């Protein structure tokens, strides 16, 4: 116990030196959108400034895939050329949306940075969306153009999308070659929109989360601060010089884990982003860690669990020095299995809590925190304030469960074209109501539940209402309820309880196909109960989800 307290005190001492007056990460209070928010005093004011500074990183690897290594210098040139093409061919300017619909690949990141040159807003659509979901996204954010990989470009064509589509495999390289040597520049303000990513909403419709230049630059600065903190913690000097780490990205770029917290900050730190090819395969990932000398990996618990099914002794994993579990809660048993089998997990295993709206992790559990309490999700990171509130909005004492509320320079501007949802989520003092529940004890946050009916399937958030709406559109379905049931590999899987007049009148396969035509594959229920019994409801008519089961 004494050792843990001493380590915490040392970390606080190092942080104070970094963030105090005259420190490289000096913090100050400024008015941001009508509220006093802590911000980094010495900061860049837009993502375009980050891009311009990255030119000096030269021949260091930035984006690495199976078929190419793109250096920072090559990326800088290509981003300028693509921006010029988008401006001159498609008339894209400040505030216009550029859709991105693709699996992870270097061109995804390149498109993001090209948009920043124009002051345009890249929109990261979920690459696994079904056609009806894609149609909704296009209608909602109205992109001038969509840049897509071949598979999604074909899906757009099949769906009859009327927006121009640029393919990443053929059209994009040709445009970059044609407009080489051009670097459009525009002026943006810190609180101008910089990006839109979609998150499922409890109303059943995905919401477009808008992050500003301030938000995303602050996230990048947070990662630099973490580097400086770790150097100071070890008694080493830190001057902001680029490092030579290699970050493996296995979460989609349309999530904050890979975009905000991996690809973007590397322009600040000079590290490489490594893209695996194809779907997740444990042996392929282990081989990539060995061959590319991966130093850092943030995995969802499902991936980490699958990793343990492989023979780890066949691979040289000595380069791996940073390892975190992200996107979904991890069980104490999984954490312990990782420590027993994966050397890096013995000394560097971390986890965190955050959401798309928070921009980055709000709290991080260091290795010592997890050893002391495997269910902890950590302490607030720099510039983040966390409060636990009751239904009336009052702050509750330590140890008392309530809604997790967050305020920081990383928190989103709001939801795209949805003032009502924004007002419901962010108050006048810029506090974000997460809809998640937990409690704080001795400064450490622990989750008590995530949005009461949210299902976490292999790192993907699945909201029941969206699936219920799709099921209820079936002519034989009277009502339906979606619940999450435990699954050894995925954490949870989706289960459906469907009420019909005659259970023999419809089959599971028919209902499964009905949902699959409307929603992404991970939202399609894997388990079913078809019944004539009405769903249990409370006095106000709401379904009592806690009383639901498959009756097995």
Coordinates of C-alpha atoms in Angstrom, one line a residue:
X1 CA 0.0 0.0 0.0
X2 CA 2.8 2.4 0.9
X3 CA 4.5 1.7 -2.5
X4 CA 1.3 2.6 -4.4
X5 CA 0.9 5.9 -2.4
X6 CA 4.5 6.8 -3.1
X7 CA 4.1 6.1 -6.8
X8 CA 1.0 8.2 -6.9
X9 CA 2.8 11.0 -5.1
X10 CA 5.7 10.9 -7.5
X11 CA 3.4 11.0 -10.5
X12 CA 1.7 14.1 -9.0
X13 CA 5.0 15.8 -8.4
X14 CA 6.2 15.2 -12.0
X15 CA 2.9 16.4 -13.4
X16 CA 3.0 19.5 -11.3
X17 CA 6.3 20.4 -12.8
X18 CA 5.1 19.9 -16.3
X19 CA 1.8 21.8 -15.9
X20 CA 2.8 24.6 -13.6
X21 CA 3.8 28.1 -14.6
X22 CA 6.5 28.0 -17.2
X23 CA 6.2 24.3 -17.7
X24 CA 6.0 22.8 -21.2
X25 CA 2.3 21.8 -20.5
X26 CA 1.3 24.8 -18.4
X27 CA -2.4 24.8 -17.7
X28 CA -4.6 27.9 -17.7
X29 CA -8.3 28.6 -17.4
X30 CA -10.0 30.1 -20.4
X31 CA -13.5 30.7 -21.5
X32 CA -14.6 28.1 -24.0
X33 CA -18.1 28.3 -25.4
X34 CA -19.3 30.2 -22.4
X35 CA -17.6 28.1 -19.7
X36 CA -14.3 28.3 -17.9
X37 CA -12.3 25.3 -19.0
X38 CA -8.7 24.2 -18.3
X39 CA -6.6 24.3 -21.4
X40 CA -2.9 23.9 -22.4
X41 CA -1.4 27.4 -22.5
X42 CA 1.3 26.6 -25.2
X43 CA -0.9 24.9 -27.8
X44 CA -1.4 24.9 -31.5
X45 CA -4.7 26.3 -32.6
X46 CA -5.8 23.9 -35.3
X47 CA -5.1 20.5 -36.8
X48 CA -3.7 22.3 -39.9
X49 CA -0.9 23.6 -37.6
X50 CA -0.2 20.0 -36.6
X51 CA 0.0 19.0 -40.3
X52 CA 2.3 21.8 -41.2
X53 CA 4.7 20.9 -38.3
X54 CA 4.7 17.3 -39.4
X55 CA 6.6 18.2 -42.6
X56 CA 9.8 18.4 -40.4
X57 CA 9.5 14.7 -39.5
X58 CA 10.7 13.9 -43.0
X59 CA 11.5 10.3 -43.8
X60 CA 10.2 8.7 -40.6
X61 CA 7.5 6.1 -41.2
X62 CA 3.9 7.4 -40.6
X63 CA 1.4 5.1 -42.2
X64 CA 2.5 1.5 -42.8
X65 CA 0.4 -1.2 -44.5
X66 CA 1.2 -4.5 -46.1
X67 CA 2.0 -2.9 -49.5
X68 CA 3.5 0.4 -48.6
X69 CA 5.4 2.6 -46.1
X70 CA 4.3 6.2 -46.3
X71 CA 6.7 8.7 -44.6
X72 CA 5.6 11.9 -42.9
X73 CA 7.1 13.8 -45.9
X74 CA 5.2 11.7 -48.4
X75 CA 2.0 12.1 -46.4
X76 CA 2.4 15.8 -46.2
X77 CA 2.8 16.1 -50.0
X78 CA -0.1 13.7 -50.7
X79 CA -2.5 15.5 -48.3
X80 CA -1.8 18.8 -50.1
X81 CA -2.4 17.3 -53.5
X82 CA -5.6 15.6 -52.5
X83 CA -6.8 18.8 -50.9
X84 CA -6.2 20.7 -54.1
X85 CA -8.0 18.0 -56.1
X86 CA -11.0 18.1 -53.8
X87 CA -11.1 21.9 -53.9
X88 CA -10.6 22.3 -57.7
X89 CA -12.5 19.2 -58.9
X90 CA -15.4 19.2 -56.5
X91 CA -15.5 22.8 -55.2
X92 CA -15.0 21.7 -51.5
X93 CA -14.3 24.5 -49.1
X94 CA -14.6 25.4 -45.4
X95 CA -17.4 23.6 -43.6
X96 CA -18.2 21.2 -46.4
X97 CA -18.4 17.5 -45.5
X98 CA -16.2 14.9 -47.0
X99 CA -17.5 11.4 -46.3
X100 CA -15.1 8.5 -45.6
X101 CA -16.5 5.0 -45.9
X102 CA -13.8 2.4 -45.7
X103 CA -12.0 -0.2 -43.7
X104 CA -8.7 0.8 -42.1
X105 CA -6.0 1.8 -44.6
X106 CA -3.5 4.7 -45.1
X107 CA -5.9 6.5 -47.5
X108 CA -8.4 6.9 -44.7
X109 CA -6.0 8.9 -42.7
X110 CA -4.8 10.8 -45.7
X111 CA -8.3 11.9 -46.6
X112 CA -8.8 13.1 -43.0
X113 CA -5.7 15.4 -43.2
X114 CA -6.6 16.6 -46.7
X115 CA -9.9 17.8 -45.4
X116 CA -8.1 19.7 -42.7
X117 CA -6.2 21.7 -45.3
X118 CA -9.6 23.0 -46.7
X119 CA -11.3 23.6 -43.4
X120 CA -13.7 20.9 -44.5
X121 CA -15.2 18.3 -42.1
X122 CA -14.4 14.7 -42.6
X123 CA -17.2 12.3 -41.7
X124 CA -16.2 8.8 -40.6
X125 CA -19.1 6.5 -41.6
X126 CA -19.2 3.1 -40.0
X127 CA -17.7 0.7 -42.5
X128 CA -19.9 -2.1 -41.4
X129 CA -23.2 -0.3 -41.9
X130 CA -25.9 -1.8 -44.0
X131 CA -27.3 0.1 -47.0
X132 CA -30.2 1.7 -45.1
X133 CA -27.7 2.9 -42.4
X134 CA -25.4 4.3 -45.1
X135 CA -28.4 6.1 -46.7
X136 CA -29.2 7.7 -43.3
X137 CA -25.6 8.9 -42.8
X138 CA -25.5 10.4 -46.3
X139 CA -28.8 12.2 -45.8
X140 CA -27.8 13.4 -42.3
X141 CA -24.4 14.9 -43.0
X142 CA -24.8 15.6 -46.7
X143 CA -21.2 15.1 -47.9
X144 CA -20.2 16.8 -51.1
X145 CA -18.2 13.6 -52.0
X146 CA -17.5 10.2 -50.4
X147 CA -14.1 8.7 -50.5
X148 CA -14.4 4.9 -50.2
X149 CA -12.6 1.7 -50.6
X150 CA -13.6 -0.6 -53.5
X151 CA -15.9 -2.8 -51.4
X152 CA -17.9 0.2 -50.0
X153 CA -17.8 2.0 -53.3
X154 CA -19.6 -0.9 -54.9
X155 CA -22.1 -0.9 -52.0
X156 CA -22.8 2.8 -52.6
X157 CA -23.3 2.1 -56.3
X158 CA -25.7 -0.8 -55.6
X159 CA -27.6 1.4 -53.2
X160 CA -28.0 4.1 -55.9
X161 CA -26.2 6.8 -53.9
X162 CA -26.2 10.0 -55.8
X163 CA -23.1 11.6 -54.2
X164 CA -19.9 11.4 -56.2
X165 CA -17.6 8.6 -55.0
X166 CA -13.8 8.6 -55.1
X167 CA -12.2 5.2 -54.8
X168 CA -9.2 4.8 -52.6
X169 CA -7.5 2.2 -54.8
X170 CA -7.7 3.9 -58.2
X171 CA -9.2 7.5 -58.2
X172 CA -7.3 8.8 -55.1
X173 CA -3.8 7.9 -56.3
X174 CA -4.5 9.4 -59.7
X175 CA -5.7 12.7 -58.1
X176 CA -2.7 12.9 -55.8
X177 CA -0.4 12.4 -58.8
X178 CA -2.2 15.1 -60.9
X179 CA -2.2 17.8 -58.3
X180 CA 1.2 17.1 -56.8
X181 CA 3.0 20.1 -55.4
X182 CA -0.1 22.0 -54.4
X183 CA -0.9 22.9 -50.7
X184 CA -4.3 24.7 -50.2
X185 CA -4.5 26.6 -46.9
X186 CA -7.5 28.0 -45.1
X187 CA -8.1 29.7 -41.8
X188 CA -10.1 28.0 -39.0
X189 CA -11.0 28.9 -35.4
X190 CA -10.3 26.6 -32.5
X191 CA -14.0 25.8 -32.0
X192 CA -14.8 25.2 -35.6
X193 CA -15.9 21.6 -36.4
X194 CA -13.0 19.3 -37.4
X195 CA -14.5 15.9 -37.6
X196 CA -17.8 14.0 -37.3
X197 CA -18.0 10.4 -36.1
X198 CA -21.1 8.4 -35.5
X199 CA -22.2 6.8 -32.3
X200 CA -25.4 4.8 -31.7
X201 CA -28.0 6.6 -29.7
X202 CA -30.5 5.4 -27.2
X203 CA -33.2 6.8 -29.4
X204 CA -32.2 4.2 -32.0
X205 CA -30.7 6.5 -34.6
X206 CA -26.9 7.0 -34.8
X207 CA -25.8 10.5 -33.8
X208 CA -23.1 12.5 -35.5
X209 CA -20.6 13.5 -32.8
X210 CA -18.8 16.7 -33.7
X211 CA -15.3 17.3 -32.5
X212 CA -13.6 20.7 -32.9
X213 CA -10.0 21.6 -33.7
X214 CA -9.6 22.5 -30.0
X215 CA -10.8 19.0 -29.0
X216 CA -8.5 17.1 -31.3
X217 CA -5.4 19.2 -30.8
X218 CA -5.9 18.9 -27.0
X219 CA -6.1 15.1 -27.4
X220 CA -2.8 15.2 -29.3
X221 CA -1.2 17.4 -26.6
X222 CA -2.5 15.0 -23.9
X223 CA -0.5 12.2 -25.6
X224 CA 2.6 14.3 -25.6
X225 CA 2.0 15.1 -22.0
X226 CA 1.8 11.4 -21.2
X227 CA 5.2 10.9 -22.9
X228 CA 6.7 13.7 -20.8
X229 CA 5.1 12.4 -17.6
X230 CA 6.5 8.9 -18.2
X231 CA 9.9 10.2 -18.9
X232 CA 9.9 12.3 -15.7
X233 CA 8.5 9.4 -13.7
X234 CA 11.6 7.3 -14.8
X235 CA 14.0 10.2 -14.1
X236 CA 14.7 10.7 -17.8
X237 CA 14.9 14.0 -19.8
X238 CA 12.1 14.9 -22.2
X239 CA 12.4 17.6 -24.9
X240 CA 9.6 16.7 -27.2
X241 CA 11.9 15.1 -29.8
X242 CA 10.2 12.6 -32.1
X243 CA 10.3 9.0 -30.9
X244 CA 10.4 5.8 -32.9
X245 CA 7.5 3.8 -31.6
X246 CA 5.3 1.7 -33.8
X247 CA 1.5 1.7 -32.9
X248 CA -0.7 -1.2 -34.1
X249 CA -4.2 -0.1 -35.0
X250 CA -6.9 -2.8 -34.8
X251 CA -9.8 -0.6 -33.9
X252 CA -11.6 1.1 -36.8
X253 CA -10.6 4.6 -37.7
X254 CA -14.3 5.7 -37.4
X255 CA -13.8 5.3 -33.6
X256 CA -12.0 7.8 -31.4
X257 CA -9.6 5.0 -30.2
X258 CA -7.8 4.8 -33.6
X259 CA -8.4 8.3 -35.1
X260 CA -8.2 10.8 -32.2
X261 CA -6.0 8.7 -29.9
X262 CA -3.7 7.0 -32.4
X263 CA -3.4 8.3 -35.9
X264 CA -3.7 12.0 -35.2
X265 CA -1.3 12.3 -32.2
X266 CA 1.4 10.5 -34.1
X267 CA 1.9 13.8 -36.1
X268 CA 2.9 15.3 -32.8
X269 CA 5.2 12.5 -31.7
X270 CA 6.7 11.2 -34.9
X271 CA 5.6 7.6 -34.5
X272 CA 4.4 5.1 -37.0
X273 CA 0.8 3.7 -37.4
X274 CA 0.7 0.1 -38.5
X275 CA -2.3 -1.3 -40.3
X276 CA -3.0 -5.1 -40.4
X277 CA -4.6 -6.4 -43.5
X278 CA -7.9 -8.3 -43.5
X279 CA -10.0 -9.4 -40.5
X280 CA -8.6 -10.0 -37.0
X281 CA -6.5 -13.2 -36.8
X282 CA -4.4 -13.8 -33.7
X283 CA -1.5 -15.5 -35.4
X284 CA -1.4 -12.8 -38.1
X285 CA -1.4 -10.1 -35.4
X286 CA 1.4 -11.8 -33.4
X287 CA 3.4 -12.2 -36.6
X288 CA 3.0 -8.5 -37.4
X289 CA 4.1 -7.5 -33.8
X290 CA 7.3 -9.5 -34.5
X291 CA 8.0 -8.4 -38.0
X292 CA 7.1 -4.7 -37.6
X293 CA 8.6 -4.5 -34.1
X294 CA 5.3 -3.1 -32.7
X295 CA 5.8 -1.2 -29.5
X296 CA 2.3 -0.2 -28.6
X297 CA -1.1 -1.8 -28.9
X298 CA -4.6 -0.9 -27.6
X299 CA -6.8 -4.0 -28.0
X300 CA -10.5 -4.6 -27.3
X301 CA -10.9 -7.4 -24.7
X302 CA -12.3 -9.8 -27.3
X303 CA -9.1 -9.5 -29.3
X304 CA -6.9 -10.0 -26.2
X305 CA -8.9 -13.0 -25.3
X306 CA -8.5 -14.5 -28.8
X307 CA -4.8 -13.8 -28.6
X308 CA -4.5 -16.2 -25.7
X309 CA -5.8 -19.0 -27.8
X310 CA -2.6 -18.9 -29.9
X311 CA 0.8 -20.2 -29.0
X312 CA 2.6 -17.1 -27.9
X313 CA 5.9 -18.8 -27.5
X314 CA 6.2 -19.0 -31.3
X315 CA 6.7 -15.2 -31.6
X316 CA 9.2 -12.6 -30.5
X317 CA 7.0 -10.1 -28.7
X318 CA 9.9 -8.3 -26.9
X319 CA 9.3 -5.1 -28.8
X320 CA 5.9 -4.6 -27.2
X321 CA 6.2 -2.1 -24.3
X322 CA 2.7 -0.6 -24.1
X323 CA -0.5 -2.6 -23.9
X324 CA -4.1 -1.4 -23.1
X325 CA -7.6 -2.8 -23.0
X326 CA -10.0 -0.4 -24.6
X327 CA -13.6 0.1 -25.8
X328 CA -15.3 -2.4 -23.4
X329 CA -14.9 -3.5 -19.8
X330 CA -12.4 -6.4 -19.2
X331 CA -12.9 -9.1 -16.6
X332 CA -10.4 -9.6 -13.8
X333 CA -10.0 -13.2 -15.0
X334 CA -8.9 -11.9 -18.5
X335 CA -6.5 -9.4 -17.0
X336 CA -4.9 -12.2 -14.9
X337 CA -4.6 -14.5 -17.9
X338 CA -2.9 -11.8 -19.9
X339 CA -0.4 -11.2 -17.1
X340 CA 0.4 -14.9 -17.0
X341 CA 0.8 -15.3 -20.7
X342 CA 1.8 -12.0 -22.2
X343 CA 5.0 -10.4 -20.8
X344 CA 4.1 -6.8 -21.5
X345 CA 0.9 -7.2 -19.5
X346 CA 2.9 -8.0 -16.3
X347 CA 4.2 -4.4 -16.2
X348 CA 2.2 -2.2 -18.6
X349 CA -1.4 -3.4 -18.7
X350 CA -3.8 -0.4 -18.5
X351 CA -7.5 0.2 -19.2
X352 CA -9.7 3.3 -19.4
X353 CA -13.1 4.8 -19.5
X354 CA -14.4 7.1 -22.2
X355 CA -17.0 7.5 -24.9
X356 CA -17.1 9.0 -28.4
X357 CA -18.5 12.2 -26.9
X358 CA -15.6 12.6 -24.5
X359 CA -13.1 12.7 -27.3
X360 CA -10.5 10.6 -25.4
X361 CA -10.3 8.5 -22.3
X362 CA -11.7 10.5 -19.3
X363 CA -10.0 8.2 -16.9
X364 CA -7.1 5.7 -17.1
X365 CA -6.3 2.8 -14.8
X366 CA -2.5 2.4 -14.5
X367 CA -1.1 -1.0 -13.9
X368 CA -1.0 -0.4 -10.1
X369 CA -4.6 0.6 -10.1
X370 CA -5.7 -2.6 -11.9
X371 CA -3.6 -4.8 -9.6
X372 CA -5.3 -3.1 -6.6
X373 CA -8.8 -3.3 -8.1
X374 CA -9.3 -5.1 -11.4
X375 CA -12.7 -3.5 -11.9
X376 CA -11.3 0.0 -11.7
X377 CA -11.3 2.2 -14.8
X378 CA -8.9 4.7 -13.3
X379 CA -8.3 8.3 -12.4
X380 CA -9.1 11.4 -14.4
X381 CA -6.5 12.4 -17.0
X382 CA -5.0 15.8 -17.2
X383 CA -7.6 18.6 -17.7
X384 CA -10.5 16.3 -17.0
X385 CA -13.0 16.8 -14.2
X386 CA -15.3 13.9 -13.3
X387 CA -18.4 14.2 -11.2
X388 CA -21.0 11.6 -10.1
X389 CA -24.5 13.0 -10.0
X390 CA -27.9 11.9 -8.9
X391 CA -31.0 12.2 -11.2
X392 CA -31.5 15.8 -10.0
X393 CA -28.0 16.7 -11.1
X394 CA -26.6 16.9 -7.6
X395 CA -23.0 15.7 -6.9
X396 CA -23.1 12.6 -4.8
X397 CA -20.5 11.6 -2.1
X398 CA -17.6 9.1 -2.7
X399 CA -18.8 5.6 -3.0
X400 CA -22.4 6.5 -4.1
X401 CA -23.5 5.4 -7.5
X402 CA -24.7 7.9 -10.0
X403 CA -24.4 9.2 -13.6
X404 CA -20.8 9.9 -14.7
X405 CA -20.4 13.5 -15.9
X406 CA -17.3 14.9 -17.5
X407 CA -15.9 18.4 -18.3
X408 CA -12.7 18.9 -20.3
X409 CA -11.2 20.6 -23.4
X410 CA -11.7 17.2 -25.2
X411 CA -15.5 17.0 -24.9
X412 CA -17.4 17.3 -28.2
X413 CA -19.0 20.4 -29.5
X414 CA -22.3 18.6 -29.7
X415 CA -24.3 16.4 -32.1
X416 CA -24.6 17.3 -35.8
X417 CA -27.9 19.0 -36.6
X418 CA -29.4 17.9 -33.3
X419 CA -29.8 20.8 -30.8
X420 CA -32.2 18.9 -28.6
X421 CA -29.8 16.0 -28.1
X422 CA -26.9 18.3 -27.6
X423 CA -28.8 20.3 -24.9
X424 CA -29.7 17.1 -23.2
X425 CA -26.1 15.9 -23.1
X426 CA -24.1 19.1 -22.4
X427 CA -25.2 21.8 -19.9
X428 CA -24.4 25.5 -19.9
X429 CA -21.2 24.9 -18.0
X430 CA -20.0 22.3 -20.6
X431 CA -20.5 19.3 -18.4
X432 CA -21.2 16.2 -20.5
X433 CA -23.8 13.8 -19.2
X434 CA -22.5 10.4 -20.4
X435 CA -25.6 8.3 -19.6
X436 CA -23.2 5.8 -18.0
X437 CA -23.2 5.0 -14.3
X438 CA -20.5 4.5 -11.7
X439 CA -19.0 5.7 -8.5
X440 CA -15.7 7.2 -7.3
X441 CA -13.7 5.8 -4.4
X442 CA -10.4 7.3 -3.3
X443 CA -10.2 9.2 -6.6
X444 CA -10.6 6.1 -8.7
X445 CA -13.7 5.6 -11.0
X446 CA -15.4 2.3 -11.1
X447 CA -18.3 1.5 -13.5
X448 CA -21.6 0.4 -12.1
X449 CA -23.2 -0.1 -15.5
X450 CA -23.1 1.3 -19.0
X451 CA -26.3 3.0 -20.2
X452 CA -28.6 0.6 -18.6
X453 CA -29.6 -1.3 -21.8
X454 CA -26.4 -0.9 -23.8
X455 CA -24.9 -4.2 -25.2
X456 CA -21.1 -4.4 -25.6
X457 CA -20.4 -6.9 -28.3
X458 CA -16.7 -7.4 -29.0
X459 CA -15.9 -3.7 -28.5
X460 CA -18.9 -2.5 -30.5
X461 CA -21.7 -0.6 -28.9
X462 CA -25.1 -2.0 -29.7
X463 CA -28.3 -0.2 -28.6
X464 CA -31.5 -2.3 -28.4
X465 CA -33.9 0.3 -29.6
X466 CA -32.3 0.4 -33.1
X467 CA -32.7 -3.4 -33.5
X468 CA -36.2 -3.4 -32.0
X469 CA -37.3 -0.7 -34.5
X470 CA -36.0 -2.9 -37.3
X471 CA -37.8 -6.0 -35.9
X472 CA -41.0 -4.2 -35.3
X473 CA -41.1 -3.3 -39.0
X474 CA -41.8 -7.0 -39.8
X475 CA -45.5 -7.4 -40.4
X476 CA -45.9 -10.4 -38.0
X477 CA -44.0 -8.9 -35.1
X478 CA -46.2 -7.3 -32.4
X479 CA -43.4 -6.1 -30.2
X480 CA -39.8 -7.0 -29.4
X481 CA -37.0 -6.6 -26.9
X482 CA -33.3 -6.9 -27.4
X483 CA -31.0 -7.9 -24.5
X484 CA -27.3 -8.8 -24.1
X485 CA -26.4 -12.2 -22.9
X486 CA -22.9 -13.4 -21.8
X487 CA -20.6 -14.7 -24.4
X488 CA -17.1 -16.2 -23.6
X489 CA -15.4 -14.6 -26.6
X490 CA -17.3 -11.4 -27.4
X491 CA -18.2 -10.5 -23.8
X492 CA -21.9 -10.2 -24.8
X493 CA -23.9 -11.2 -27.8
X494 CA -27.2 -9.9 -29.0
X495 CA -30.4 -11.8 -28.1
X496 CA -34.0 -11.1 -29.3
X497 CA -37.3 -11.7 -27.7
X498 CA -40.0 -11.4 -30.3
X499 CA -43.7 -11.4 -29.6
X500 CA -46.0 -12.6 -32.4
X501 CA -49.6 -13.9 -32.4
X502 CA -48.6 -17.4 -33.5
X503 CA -45.0 -18.4 -32.8
X504 CA -45.2 -21.0 -35.6
X505 CA -45.9 -18.3 -38.2
X506 CA -42.4 -17.0 -38.4
X507 CA -38.9 -18.6 -38.1
X508 CA -35.7 -17.4 -36.6
X509 CA -34.0 -17.4 -40.0
X510 CA -36.7 -15.2 -41.5
X511 CA -36.4 -12.7 -38.7
X512 CA -32.6 -12.9 -38.8
X513 CA -32.6 -12.1 -42.6
X514 CA -35.1 -9.2 -42.0
X515 CA -32.7 -7.5 -39.5
X516 CA -29.6 -8.3 -41.6
X517 CA -31.0 -6.4 -44.6
X518 CA -31.4 -3.3 -42.4
X519 CA -28.5 -3.2 -39.9
X520 CA -24.8 -4.0 -39.6
X521 CA -23.9 -7.6 -39.0
X522 CA -22.9 -7.1 -35.4
X523 CA -26.4 -5.9 -34.5
X524 CA -28.1 -9.0 -35.9
X525 CA -29.3 -11.1 -33.0
X526 CA -27.5 -14.4 -32.5
X527 CA -30.0 -15.9 -30.2
X528 CA -33.8 -15.8 -30.3
X529 CA -37.0 -16.4 -28.4
X530 CA -40.2 -16.2 -30.4
X531 CA -43.2 -16.1 -28.1
X532 CA -46.9 -15.2 -27.9
X533 CA -46.4 -13.8 -24.3
X534 CA -46.5 -10.0 -23.9
X535 CA -43.3 -8.3 -22.7
X536 CA -43.3 -7.2 -19.0
X537 CA -43.7 -3.5 -18.5
X538 CA -43.9 -1.1 -15.6
X539 CA -46.7 1.3 -14.8
X540 CA -45.5 3.9 -17.3
X541 CA -45.4 1.3 -20.1
X542 CA -41.7 0.9 -20.3
X543 CA -40.3 -2.6 -20.9
X544 CA -38.7 -4.1 -17.8
X545 CA -35.5 -5.2 -19.4
X546 CA -34.1 -6.6 -16.2
X547 CA -37.0 -9.1 -16.1
X548 CA -36.3 -10.4 -19.6
X549 CA -34.5 -13.7 -20.4
X550 CA -34.5 -16.3 -23.1
X551 CA -36.1 -18.8 -20.6
X552 CA -33.2 -21.2 -20.9

